[in-house]
């Protein structure tokens, strides 16, 4: 997952770099965070939602229950939740992860 300036055209800058598959990115409304799907296994399975703070690089894994596959993170309009799909044993559900930003001094 990369970003690139379009005007003027710049060089791509990696936001998420790993050997595993990282896909379906969605930037938060304020542009400070990135939600995406991370595949833990080389065959593309073991999918979890990751939320990365683009300012400090800290990343949080979001998975509603062990053994589930999670997909398609989408930020809500105010950026306080990430809505995503989860699948476990063929049972599909829709989830909302409520995120709370705290200041660390």
Coordinates of C-alpha atoms in Angstrom, one line a residue:
X1 CA 0.0 0.0 0.0
X2 CA 1.6 3.2 -1.2
X3 CA 0.9 6.9 -1.6
X4 CA 2.0 9.2 -4.4
X5 CA 1.7 12.9 -5.0
X6 CA -0.1 13.6 -8.2
X7 CA 0.5 17.3 -8.7
X8 CA 3.4 17.5 -9.1
X9 CA 3.9 13.8 -9.8
X10 CA 6.1 12.3 -7.1
X11 CA 7.7 9.0 -6.3
X12 CA 5.6 6.3 -4.5
X13 CA 6.1 6.1 -0.8
X14 CA 5.3 2.9 1.1
X15 CA 2.7 3.2 3.9
X16 CA 2.5 -0.5 4.7
X17 CA 5.4 -2.8 3.7
X18 CA 5.5 -6.5 4.4
X19 CA 6.1 -9.8 2.7
X20 CA 2.4 -10.7 3.4
X21 CA -0.5 -9.4 1.4
X22 CA -1.9 -6.0 2.5
X23 CA -4.9 -4.9 0.6
X24 CA -8.3 -3.1 0.5
X25 CA -7.0 0.2 2.1
X26 CA -9.3 2.9 3.3
X27 CA -8.0 6.3 4.7
X28 CA -9.8 7.8 7.7
X29 CA -11.8 11.0 7.0
X30 CA -9.1 13.1 8.8
X31 CA -6.3 11.5 6.8
X32 CA -4.5 10.4 9.9
X33 CA -5.2 6.6 9.9
X34 CA -5.3 3.8 7.4
X35 CA -7.5 0.7 7.7
X36 CA -6.6 -2.3 5.5
X37 CA -6.8 -6.1 5.3
X38 CA -3.6 -8.0 6.2
X39 CA -3.2 -11.6 5.2
X40 CA -1.2 -13.4 7.8
X41 CA -0.6 -16.5 5.6
X42 CA 1.2 -16.7 2.2
X43 CA -1.8 -18.4 0.6
X44 CA -3.9 -15.2 1.3
X45 CA -5.7 -16.6 4.3
X46 CA -5.7 -15.5 8.0
X47 CA -7.1 -12.1 7.1
X48 CA -7.4 -9.4 9.8
X49 CA -8.2 -5.7 9.7
X50 CA -5.3 -3.5 10.6
X51 CA -5.6 0.2 11.7
X52 CA -2.4 2.2 11.3
X53 CA -1.7 5.6 12.7
X54 CA 0.0 7.3 9.7
X55 CA 1.6 9.9 12.0
X56 CA 3.5 7.5 14.3
X57 CA 3.3 4.2 12.5
X58 CA 1.6 2.3 15.4
X59 CA -0.7 -0.4 14.2
X60 CA -3.7 -2.1 15.9
X61 CA -5.1 -5.5 14.8
X62 CA -8.9 -5.8 14.8
X63 CA -10.4 -9.3 14.8
X64 CA -13.8 -9.9 16.3
X65 CA -13.1 -13.6 17.2
X66 CA -10.2 -16.0 16.8
X67 CA -10.2 -17.9 13.5
X68 CA -12.4 -15.5 11.6
X69 CA -11.5 -14.0 8.3
X70 CA -12.1 -10.2 8.1
X71 CA -12.5 -8.1 5.0
X72 CA -13.3 -4.7 3.5
X73 CA -12.8 -2.1 6.2
X74 CA -14.6 1.2 5.7
X75 CA -14.4 4.2 8.0
X76 CA -17.6 5.9 9.1
X77 CA -18.1 9.5 8.1
X78 CA -16.7 10.9 11.4
X79 CA -13.9 8.4 11.6
X80 CA -15.0 6.9 15.0
X81 CA -15.7 3.4 13.7
X82 CA -14.4 0.9 11.1
X83 CA -17.2 -1.2 9.5
X84 CA -16.0 -4.6 8.1
X85 CA -17.1 -8.1 7.1
X86 CA -16.1 -11.2 9.0
X87 CA -16.5 -14.8 8.1
X88 CA -16.1 -17.9 10.4
X89 CA -17.0 -21.4 9.3
X90 CA -19.1 -20.0 6.4
X91 CA -21.1 -17.7 8.6
X92 CA -20.8 -14.1 7.5
X93 CA -21.4 -11.1 9.8
X94 CA -21.0 -7.3 9.6
X95 CA -19.1 -5.6 12.5
X96 CA -18.3 -2.1 13.7
X97 CA -15.1 -1.5 15.6
X98 CA -15.4 1.6 17.8
X99 CA -12.1 3.4 18.1
X100 CA -11.2 5.7 20.8
X101 CA -8.2 8.0 20.4
X102 CA -6.4 8.8 23.6
X103 CA -3.5 11.2 24.3
X104 CA -0.4 9.6 25.8
X105 CA 1.8 12.1 27.7

